[in-house]
Every structure is written in C-alpha cells, then in structure tokens.
C-alpha cells in the first residue's frame, strides 16, 4: 500500500443498493460510475472480482464518511505491477490495485492477517482497510487539489512535488500531535512513540501516518489510538 504512481462494459441491470450487490465487473463498474462518478479502468479486470468488489465497498464507505472528496476524480485500476504492496495511489485520483498480490480474497485475508500479527498495520483492521488506507491518501490529495487547482503543466508539477514531499500530510500530523502530545516539538521521540503505536507502516513518513491513522479510526473508532482519532478529526474538519 502507499502512494503509487474507459469503463468496463457488460452485464444486465443492477439494483442500486450497494457495491457488494454487484454480481459481475460490468455491473460494479456501472454502479460506481453512475452512483458516485468513480471510474474503473479496464485493467481492473486483472484483479480477482471479489477483491475488486470488496475494495469498491471500501471506497463507497469512505465517500460516505468524507463527502468532501470529489468522487469524480477517482478511478480504480489494476495497473500496479512492481513491488509487493497491495495497492497504491496518485495525487490525481488513481487508485492502483496490484493483480499479482490481490489474487483472491482468501490470499488477501491470509496476507493481511500476517500484517496484523506483525504490527505492520493497525490492530482491529481488515482487508477492506487496504482501500481505506488508499482513501486516506486521497484525503491528502483532495486537500492538495483544492489548494493547487488547475491542469496546466506548472500547477500539475507543483502539486506533484507537494504530494511527493508530503506537505499536507506533515501539516495534519503536526497539528494532531500539537493537540495530543504537548512537548513533541522539543522532544521528537514523543512523536515517534505516538506514531509507532498506530502501526509500523505509519512510521514510514507523514503520508503513511495519515493513511494508517484513517484506517485505524475507520475500524476501531473509540478504541483507535489517540493520534489516529485526532488525525481523523482534522480530516473531517477539512472534508467532512
């Protein structure tokens, strides 16, 4: 997981109840596009359908939590190829699933359970948190897109650089630490300890801290880590 770098046809009608009701990829693609404006690239067909459906349900849930995310910017693809991460995402709204890793729901559950046991991802989370994590990155991306609107080359380059360096994520984490961990600016170990309590992956950088905190709170609510609760609260202030 982490920052990574025409719709699908088919099927008959679909009851617009939820993404988990879709019986095939065509129906799921149409449902997500017509209901939210979320697009699916043809490459998503490389990923096991049941996995795609579960990940789509996570997108749906996070759009309900954060209506400030512009859903029409989002597109789901199966274009991630390198590395061993489950998924990745870009500042322009693409969420890339890894077909070589997301081979089946059972394989994903086994792999994710190992991650939980090792502390790599937050306790209490589940495989759907793979996409919740990526949507955590999209919270950061949405704020950047609002601050730096435009599609001209200079703006896109500036936005990409701000994304690469984690400007927004660093601001969010710093604000959350100010609220939860007084003195952290004088003693950086205090911040390191708080971040590490979320998960090992949260300690990679500020962007992963935000995404893992969002994942932690999404699943654990009142039992989430204090820093996770505050990061979620700040995200809601921005996009809730």
PDB file of C-alpha atoms in Angstrom:
ATOM      1  CA  UNK A   1       0.000   0.000   0.000  1.00  0.00           C
ATOM      2  CA  UNK A   2       1.017   3.584  -0.225  1.00  0.00           C
ATOM      3  CA  UNK A   3       1.361   6.318  -2.767  1.00  0.00           C
ATOM      4  CA  UNK A   4       1.735   4.744  -6.157  1.00  0.00           C
ATOM      5  CA  UNK A   5       2.048   6.122  -9.302  1.00  0.00           C
ATOM      6  CA  UNK A   6     -12.984   3.793 -20.291  1.00  0.00           C
ATOM      7  CA  UNK A   7     -15.136   1.921 -18.066  1.00  0.00           C
ATOM      8  CA  UNK A   8     -15.827  -1.784 -18.353  1.00  0.00           C
ATOM      9  CA  UNK A   9     -18.897  -2.911 -20.236  1.00  0.00           C
ATOM     10  CA  UNK A  10     -21.146  -5.882 -19.694  1.00  0.00           C
ATOM     11  CA  UNK A  11     -23.893  -7.267 -17.533  1.00  0.00           C
ATOM     12  CA  UNK A  12     -27.555  -6.577 -17.156  1.00  0.00           C
ATOM     13  CA  UNK A  13     -29.264  -4.255 -14.729  1.00  0.00           C
ATOM     14  CA  UNK A  14     -28.197  -3.806 -11.141  1.00  0.00           C
ATOM     15  CA  UNK A  15     -30.190  -2.886  -8.074  1.00  0.00           C
ATOM     16  CA  UNK A  16     -28.657   0.300  -6.759  1.00  0.00           C
ATOM     17  CA  UNK A  17     -28.267  -0.921  -3.210  1.00  0.00           C
ATOM     18  CA  UNK A  18     -24.523  -1.096  -2.803  1.00  0.00           C
ATOM     19  CA  UNK A  19     -21.321  -2.189  -4.465  1.00  0.00           C
ATOM     20  CA  UNK A  20     -21.400  -5.560  -2.698  1.00  0.00           C
ATOM     21  CA  UNK A  21     -24.643  -6.392  -4.548  1.00  0.00           C
ATOM     22  CA  UNK A  22     -22.896  -6.343  -7.925  1.00  0.00           C
ATOM     23  CA  UNK A  23     -22.652  -9.787  -9.488  1.00  0.00           C
ATOM     24  CA  UNK A  24     -20.047  -9.027 -12.131  1.00  0.00           C
ATOM     25  CA  UNK A  25     -17.443  -6.426 -13.001  1.00  0.00           C
ATOM     26  CA  UNK A  26     -19.597  -4.713 -15.591  1.00  0.00           C
ATOM     27  CA  UNK A  27     -22.386  -4.129 -13.102  1.00  0.00           C
ATOM     28  CA  UNK A  28     -19.927  -2.978 -10.451  1.00  0.00           C
ATOM     29  CA  UNK A  29     -18.244  -0.553 -12.828  1.00  0.00           C
ATOM     30  CA  UNK A  30     -21.552   0.886 -13.914  1.00  0.00           C
ATOM     31  CA  UNK A  31     -22.809   1.186 -10.334  1.00  0.00           C
ATOM     32  CA  UNK A  32     -19.712   3.038  -9.131  1.00  0.00           C
ATOM     33  CA  UNK A  33     -19.731   5.346 -12.154  1.00  0.00           C
ATOM     34  CA  UNK A  34     -23.448   6.139 -12.105  1.00  0.00           C
ATOM     35  CA  UNK A  35     -23.745   6.446  -8.328  1.00  0.00           C
ATOM     36  CA  UNK A  36     -20.538   8.294  -7.491  1.00  0.00           C
ATOM     37  CA  UNK A  37     -18.716   9.161 -10.685  1.00  0.00           C
ATOM     38  CA  UNK A  38     -15.890   6.780  -9.738  1.00  0.00           C
ATOM     39  CA  UNK A  39     -14.415   5.252 -12.876  1.00  0.00           C
ATOM     40  CA  UNK A  40     -12.899   1.832 -13.388  1.00  0.00           C
ATOM     41  CA  UNK A  41     -10.088   1.303 -15.855  1.00  0.00           C
ATOM     42  CA  UNK A  42     -10.205  -1.833 -17.988  1.00  0.00           C
ATOM     43  CA  UNK A  43      -7.040  -3.022 -16.280  1.00  0.00           C
ATOM     44  CA  UNK A  44      -9.024  -3.675 -13.081  1.00  0.00           C
ATOM     45  CA  UNK A  45     -10.224  -6.874 -14.761  1.00  0.00           C
ATOM     46  CA  UNK A  46      -6.756  -8.285 -13.983  1.00  0.00           C
ATOM     47  CA  UNK A  47      -7.698  -8.352 -10.293  1.00  0.00           C
ATOM     48  CA  UNK A  48      -9.921 -11.016  -8.746  1.00  0.00           C
ATOM     49  CA  UNK A  49     -13.521  -9.763  -8.977  1.00  0.00           C
ATOM     50  CA  UNK A  50     -14.425 -10.499  -5.358  1.00  0.00           C
ATOM     51  CA  UNK A  51     -11.400  -8.479  -4.258  1.00  0.00           C
ATOM     52  CA  UNK A  52     -12.381  -5.575  -6.537  1.00  0.00           C
ATOM     53  CA  UNK A  53     -15.911  -5.675  -5.157  1.00  0.00           C
ATOM     54  CA  UNK A  54     -14.664  -5.575  -1.568  1.00  0.00           C
ATOM     55  CA  UNK A  55     -12.297  -2.710  -2.360  1.00  0.00           C
ATOM     56  CA  UNK A  56     -15.135  -0.842  -4.079  1.00  0.00           C
ATOM     57  CA  UNK A  57     -17.229  -1.195  -0.941  1.00  0.00           C
ATOM     58  CA  UNK A  58     -14.407   0.475   0.964  1.00  0.00           C
ATOM     59  CA  UNK A  59     -14.372   3.389  -1.474  1.00  0.00           C
ATOM     60  CA  UNK A  60     -18.137   3.672  -1.094  1.00  0.00           C
ATOM     61  CA  UNK A  61     -17.894   3.701   2.707  1.00  0.00           C
ATOM     62  CA  UNK A  62     -15.156   6.321   2.725  1.00  0.00           C
ATOM     63  CA  UNK A  63     -17.064   8.588   0.352  1.00  0.00           C
ATOM     64  CA  UNK A  64     -19.936   8.453   2.848  1.00  0.00           C
ATOM     65  CA  UNK A  65     -17.536   9.357   5.663  1.00  0.00           C
ATOM     66  CA  UNK A  66     -15.853  12.164   3.707  1.00  0.00           C
ATOM     67  CA  UNK A  67     -18.301  13.753   1.272  1.00  0.00           C
ATOM     68  CA  UNK A  68     -15.738  16.472   0.585  1.00  0.00           C
ATOM     69  CA  UNK A  69     -13.697  14.055  -1.514  1.00  0.00           C
ATOM     70  CA  UNK A  70     -14.515  14.707  -5.162  1.00  0.00           C
ATOM     71  CA  UNK A  71     -15.522  11.197  -6.226  1.00  0.00           C
ATOM     72  CA  UNK A  72     -15.416  12.033  -9.929  1.00  0.00           C
ATOM     73  CA  UNK A  73     -11.632  12.447  -9.594  1.00  0.00           C
ATOM     74  CA  UNK A  74     -11.280   8.829  -8.508  1.00  0.00           C
ATOM     75  CA  UNK A  75     -10.525   5.936 -10.804  1.00  0.00           C
ATOM     76  CA  UNK A  76      -9.748   2.355  -9.880  1.00  0.00           C
ATOM     77  CA  UNK A  77      -7.231   0.413 -11.940  1.00  0.00           C
ATOM     78  CA  UNK A  78      -5.256  -2.810 -11.879  1.00  0.00           C
ATOM     79  CA  UNK A  79      -2.110  -1.162 -13.177  1.00  0.00           C
ATOM     80  CA  UNK A  80       0.206  -1.642 -10.195  1.00  0.00           C
ATOM     81  CA  UNK A  81       2.883  -4.120 -11.167  1.00  0.00           C
ATOM     82  CA  UNK A  82       6.082  -3.664  -9.200  1.00  0.00           C
ATOM     83  CA  UNK A  83       6.790  -4.434  -5.563  1.00  0.00           C
ATOM     84  CA  UNK A  84       4.738  -6.374  -3.055  1.00  0.00           C
ATOM     85  CA  UNK A  85       2.300  -3.679  -1.898  1.00  0.00           C
ATOM     86  CA  UNK A  86      -1.408  -4.390  -2.166  1.00  0.00           C
ATOM     87  CA  UNK A  87      -2.189  -1.053  -3.775  1.00  0.00           C
ATOM     88  CA  UNK A  88      -1.018   2.484  -4.412  1.00  0.00           C
ATOM     89  CA  UNK A  89      -2.466   5.851  -5.291  1.00  0.00           C
ATOM     90  CA  UNK A  90      -1.676   9.100  -7.087  1.00  0.00           C
ATOM     91  CA  UNK A  91      -2.372  12.764  -6.427  1.00  0.00           C
ATOM     92  CA  UNK A  92      -4.619  12.860  -9.494  1.00  0.00           C
ATOM     93  CA  UNK A  93      -7.021  10.299  -8.032  1.00  0.00           C
ATOM     94  CA  UNK A  94      -5.963   6.951  -9.466  1.00  0.00           C
ATOM     95  CA  UNK A  95      -6.074   4.028  -7.030  1.00  0.00           C
ATOM     96  CA  UNK A  96      -3.962   1.202  -8.367  1.00  0.00           C
ATOM     97  CA  UNK A  97      -4.569  -2.382  -7.277  1.00  0.00           C
ATOM     98  CA  UNK A  98      -1.808  -4.985  -7.621  1.00  0.00           C
ATOM     99  CA  UNK A  99      -3.099  -8.033  -9.555  1.00  0.00           C
ATOM    100  CA  UNK A 100      -0.097 -10.109  -8.542  1.00  0.00           C
ATOM    101  CA  UNK A 101      -0.807  -9.586  -4.840  1.00  0.00           C
ATOM    102  CA  UNK A 102      -4.607  -9.356  -4.759  1.00  0.00           C
ATOM    103  CA  UNK A 103      -5.082 -12.795  -6.293  1.00  0.00           C
ATOM    104  CA  UNK A 104      -8.087 -13.899  -4.223  1.00  0.00           C
ATOM    105  CA  UNK A 105      -9.998 -12.854  -1.128  1.00  0.00           C
ATOM    106  CA  UNK A 106      -8.569 -15.804   0.785  1.00  0.00           C
ATOM    107  CA  UNK A 107      -4.983 -14.962  -0.199  1.00  0.00           C
ATOM    108  CA  UNK A 108      -5.513 -11.336   0.778  1.00  0.00           C
ATOM    109  CA  UNK A 109      -7.006 -12.308   4.136  1.00  0.00           C
ATOM    110  CA  UNK A 110      -4.052 -14.554   4.918  1.00  0.00           C
ATOM    111  CA  UNK A 111      -1.539 -11.884   3.936  1.00  0.00           C
ATOM    112  CA  UNK A 112      -3.343  -9.143   5.817  1.00  0.00           C
ATOM    113  CA  UNK A 113      -3.637 -11.308   8.928  1.00  0.00           C
ATOM    114  CA  UNK A 114       0.154 -11.703   8.870  1.00  0.00           C
ATOM    115  CA  UNK A 115       0.490  -7.929   8.647  1.00  0.00           C
ATOM    116  CA  UNK A 116      -1.732  -7.505  11.697  1.00  0.00           C
ATOM    117  CA  UNK A 117       0.207 -10.083  13.700  1.00  0.00           C
ATOM    118  CA  UNK A 118       3.487  -8.334  12.908  1.00  0.00           C
ATOM    119  CA  UNK A 119       2.139  -4.897  13.773  1.00  0.00           C
ATOM    120  CA  UNK A 120       2.672  -3.650  10.240  1.00  0.00           C
ATOM    121  CA  UNK A 121      -0.934  -2.432  10.009  1.00  0.00           C
ATOM    122  CA  UNK A 122      -3.219  -1.350  12.878  1.00  0.00           C
ATOM    123  CA  UNK A 123      -4.819  -3.985  15.070  1.00  0.00           C
ATOM    124  CA  UNK A 124      -8.546  -4.374  14.514  1.00  0.00           C
ATOM    125  CA  UNK A 125      -8.396  -3.624  10.803  1.00  0.00           C
ATOM    126  CA  UNK A 126      -9.375  -5.985   7.973  1.00  0.00           C
ATOM    127  CA  UNK A 127      -8.559  -6.486   4.276  1.00  0.00           C
ATOM    128  CA  UNK A 128     -11.022  -3.768   3.224  1.00  0.00           C
ATOM    129  CA  UNK A 129      -8.705  -1.380   5.070  1.00  0.00           C
ATOM    130  CA  UNK A 130      -6.331  -1.786   2.153  1.00  0.00           C
ATOM    131  CA  UNK A 131      -8.568   0.578   0.217  1.00  0.00           C
ATOM    132  CA  UNK A 132      -9.478   2.638   3.295  1.00  0.00           C
ATOM    133  CA  UNK A 133      -5.751   3.326   3.622  1.00  0.00           C
ATOM    134  CA  UNK A 134      -5.571   4.451  -0.011  1.00  0.00           C
ATOM    135  CA  UNK A 135      -8.596   6.665   0.518  1.00  0.00           C
ATOM    136  CA  UNK A 136      -6.678   8.140   3.444  1.00  0.00           C
ATOM    137  CA  UNK A 137      -4.088   9.194   0.891  1.00  0.00           C
ATOM    138  CA  UNK A 138      -6.889  10.623  -1.227  1.00  0.00           C
ATOM    139  CA  UNK A 139      -7.883  12.859   1.684  1.00  0.00           C
ATOM    140  CA  UNK A 140      -4.399  14.348   1.440  1.00  0.00           C
ATOM    141  CA  UNK A 141      -4.695  14.522  -2.363  1.00  0.00           C
ATOM    142  CA  UNK A 142      -8.088  16.250  -2.235  1.00  0.00           C
ATOM    143  CA  UNK A 143      -6.730  18.965   0.037  1.00  0.00           C
ATOM    144  CA  UNK A 144      -3.807  19.463  -2.346  1.00  0.00           C
ATOM    145  CA  UNK A 145      -6.106  19.645  -5.371  1.00  0.00           C
ATOM    146  CA  UNK A 146      -8.132  22.328  -3.607  1.00  0.00           C
ATOM    147  CA  UNK A 147      -5.061  24.338  -2.687  1.00  0.00           C
ATOM    148  CA  UNK A 148      -3.489  23.982  -6.120  1.00  0.00           C
ATOM    149  CA  UNK A 149      -6.349  23.752  -8.628  1.00  0.00           C
ATOM    150  CA  UNK A 150      -5.671  23.629 -12.322  1.00  0.00           C
ATOM    151  CA  UNK A 151      -4.455  21.275 -15.003  1.00  0.00           C
ATOM    152  CA  UNK A 152      -1.726  23.379 -16.591  1.00  0.00           C
ATOM    153  CA  UNK A 153       1.776  21.834 -16.553  1.00  0.00           C
ATOM    154  CA  UNK A 154       3.213  24.204 -13.930  1.00  0.00           C
ATOM    155  CA  UNK A 155       0.376  23.623 -11.470  1.00  0.00           C
ATOM    156  CA  UNK A 156       0.481  19.872 -12.003  1.00  0.00           C
ATOM    157  CA  UNK A 157       4.231  19.875 -11.361  1.00  0.00           C
ATOM    158  CA  UNK A 158       3.849  21.936  -8.186  1.00  0.00           C
ATOM    159  CA  UNK A 159       1.065  19.666  -6.973  1.00  0.00           C
ATOM    160  CA  UNK A 160       3.124  16.564  -7.696  1.00  0.00           C
ATOM    161  CA  UNK A 161       6.082  17.965  -5.769  1.00  0.00           C
ATOM    162  CA  UNK A 162       3.906  18.868  -2.784  1.00  0.00           C
ATOM    163  CA  UNK A 163       2.494  15.331  -2.900  1.00  0.00           C
ATOM    164  CA  UNK A 164       5.943  13.778  -3.124  1.00  0.00           C
ATOM    165  CA  UNK A 165       7.211  15.725  -0.125  1.00  0.00           C
ATOM    166  CA  UNK A 166       4.054  15.209   1.946  1.00  0.00           C
ATOM    167  CA  UNK A 167       3.382  18.887   2.642  1.00  0.00           C
ATOM    168  CA  UNK A 168      -0.289  18.438   3.578  1.00  0.00           C
ATOM    169  CA  UNK A 169       0.277  15.209   5.485  1.00  0.00           C
ATOM    170  CA  UNK A 170       3.040  16.827   7.538  1.00  0.00           C
ATOM    171  CA  UNK A 171       0.714  19.698   8.439  1.00  0.00           C
ATOM    172  CA  UNK A 172      -2.040  17.299   9.507  1.00  0.00           C
ATOM    173  CA  UNK A 173       0.272  15.141  11.624  1.00  0.00           C
ATOM    174  CA  UNK A 174       1.891  18.174  13.242  1.00  0.00           C
ATOM    175  CA  UNK A 175      -1.486  19.675  14.124  1.00  0.00           C
ATOM    176  CA  UNK A 176      -2.681  16.354  15.547  1.00  0.00           C
ATOM    177  CA  UNK A 177       0.481  15.998  17.627  1.00  0.00           C
ATOM    178  CA  UNK A 178       0.083  19.551  18.931  1.00  0.00           C
ATOM    179  CA  UNK A 179      -3.364  18.564  20.198  1.00  0.00           C
ATOM    180  CA  UNK A 180      -2.476  15.153  21.614  1.00  0.00           C
ATOM    181  CA  UNK A 181       1.201  15.269  22.550  1.00  0.00           C
ATOM    182  CA  UNK A 182       2.305  18.594  24.041  1.00  0.00           C
ATOM    183  CA  UNK A 183       6.074  18.939  24.017  1.00  0.00           C
ATOM    184  CA  UNK A 184       6.666  16.808  20.930  1.00  0.00           C
ATOM    185  CA  UNK A 185       8.361  19.681  19.100  1.00  0.00           C
ATOM    186  CA  UNK A 186      11.027  19.788  21.824  1.00  0.00           C
ATOM    187  CA  UNK A 187      11.219  16.018  22.157  1.00  0.00           C
ATOM    188  CA  UNK A 188      10.797  14.260  18.809  1.00  0.00           C
ATOM    189  CA  UNK A 189      10.782  10.866  20.496  1.00  0.00           C
ATOM    190  CA  UNK A 190       7.322  11.669  21.831  1.00  0.00           C
ATOM    191  CA  UNK A 191       6.063  11.964  18.254  1.00  0.00           C
ATOM    192  CA  UNK A 192       7.895   8.815  17.196  1.00  0.00           C
ATOM    193  CA  UNK A 193       6.287   6.886  20.039  1.00  0.00           C
ATOM    194  CA  UNK A 194       2.763   8.098  19.245  1.00  0.00           C
ATOM    195  CA  UNK A 195       3.090   7.345  15.546  1.00  0.00           C
ATOM    196  CA  UNK A 196       4.605   3.927  16.203  1.00  0.00           C
ATOM    197  CA  UNK A 197       1.621   2.985  18.348  1.00  0.00           C
ATOM    198  CA  UNK A 198      -0.614   3.200  15.271  1.00  0.00           C
ATOM    199  CA  UNK A 199       1.441   0.721  13.242  1.00  0.00           C
ATOM    200  CA  UNK A 200       4.905   0.088  11.916  1.00  0.00           C
ATOM    201  CA  UNK A 201       3.842   1.310   8.486  1.00  0.00           C
ATOM    202  CA  UNK A 202       2.646   4.601   9.988  1.00  0.00           C
ATOM    203  CA  UNK A 203       6.272   5.361  10.875  1.00  0.00           C
ATOM    204  CA  UNK A 204       7.437   5.427   7.244  1.00  0.00           C
ATOM    205  CA  UNK A 205       6.538   9.096   6.667  1.00  0.00           C
ATOM    206  CA  UNK A 206       3.779  11.632   7.346  1.00  0.00           C
ATOM    207  CA  UNK A 207       1.641  10.459   4.426  1.00  0.00           C
ATOM    208  CA  UNK A 208       1.627   6.907   5.721  1.00  0.00           C
ATOM    209  CA  UNK A 209       0.919   8.188   9.225  1.00  0.00           C
ATOM    210  CA  UNK A 210      -2.224   9.894   7.935  1.00  0.00           C
ATOM    211  CA  UNK A 211      -3.361   6.896   5.881  1.00  0.00           C
ATOM    212  CA  UNK A 212      -2.779   4.404   8.694  1.00  0.00           C
ATOM    213  CA  UNK A 213      -4.460   6.684  11.229  1.00  0.00           C
ATOM    214  CA  UNK A 214      -7.517   6.952   8.977  1.00  0.00           C
ATOM    215  CA  UNK A 215      -7.554   3.165   8.666  1.00  0.00           C
ATOM    216  CA  UNK A 216      -7.186   2.733  12.427  1.00  0.00           C
ATOM    217  CA  UNK A 217     -10.064   5.060  13.257  1.00  0.00           C
ATOM    218  CA  UNK A 218     -12.302   3.733  10.476  1.00  0.00           C
ATOM    219  CA  UNK A 219     -12.261   0.269  12.040  1.00  0.00           C
ATOM    220  CA  UNK A 220     -11.625   0.910  15.719  1.00  0.00           C
ATOM    221  CA  UNK A 221     -13.433   4.191  16.476  1.00  0.00           C
ATOM    222  CA  UNK A 222     -13.274   4.801  20.247  1.00  0.00           C
ATOM    223  CA  UNK A 223     -10.547   2.144  20.559  1.00  0.00           C
ATOM    224  CA  UNK A 224      -8.323   3.783  17.943  1.00  0.00           C
ATOM    225  CA  UNK A 225      -5.036   5.344  19.016  1.00  0.00           C
ATOM    226  CA  UNK A 226      -5.320   8.935  20.295  1.00  0.00           C
ATOM    227  CA  UNK A 227      -3.272  10.287  17.389  1.00  0.00           C
ATOM    228  CA  UNK A 228      -5.494   8.429  14.923  1.00  0.00           C
ATOM    229  CA  UNK A 229      -8.599   9.976  16.474  1.00  0.00           C
ATOM    230  CA  UNK A 230      -7.155  13.466  16.116  1.00  0.00           C
ATOM    231  CA  UNK A 231      -5.993  12.928  12.529  1.00  0.00           C
ATOM    232  CA  UNK A 232      -9.484  11.694  11.644  1.00  0.00           C
ATOM    233  CA  UNK A 233     -10.978  14.745  13.372  1.00  0.00           C
ATOM    234  CA  UNK A 234      -8.735  17.100  11.371  1.00  0.00           C
ATOM    235  CA  UNK A 235      -9.605  15.300   8.134  1.00  0.00           C
ATOM    236  CA  UNK A 236     -13.296  15.720   8.970  1.00  0.00           C
ATOM    237  CA  UNK A 237     -12.724  19.424   9.589  1.00  0.00           C
ATOM    238  CA  UNK A 238     -11.296  19.667   6.079  1.00  0.00           C
ATOM    239  CA  UNK A 239     -13.557  17.303   4.133  1.00  0.00           C
ATOM    240  CA  UNK A 240     -16.351  16.050   6.388  1.00  0.00           C
TER     241      UNK A 240
END
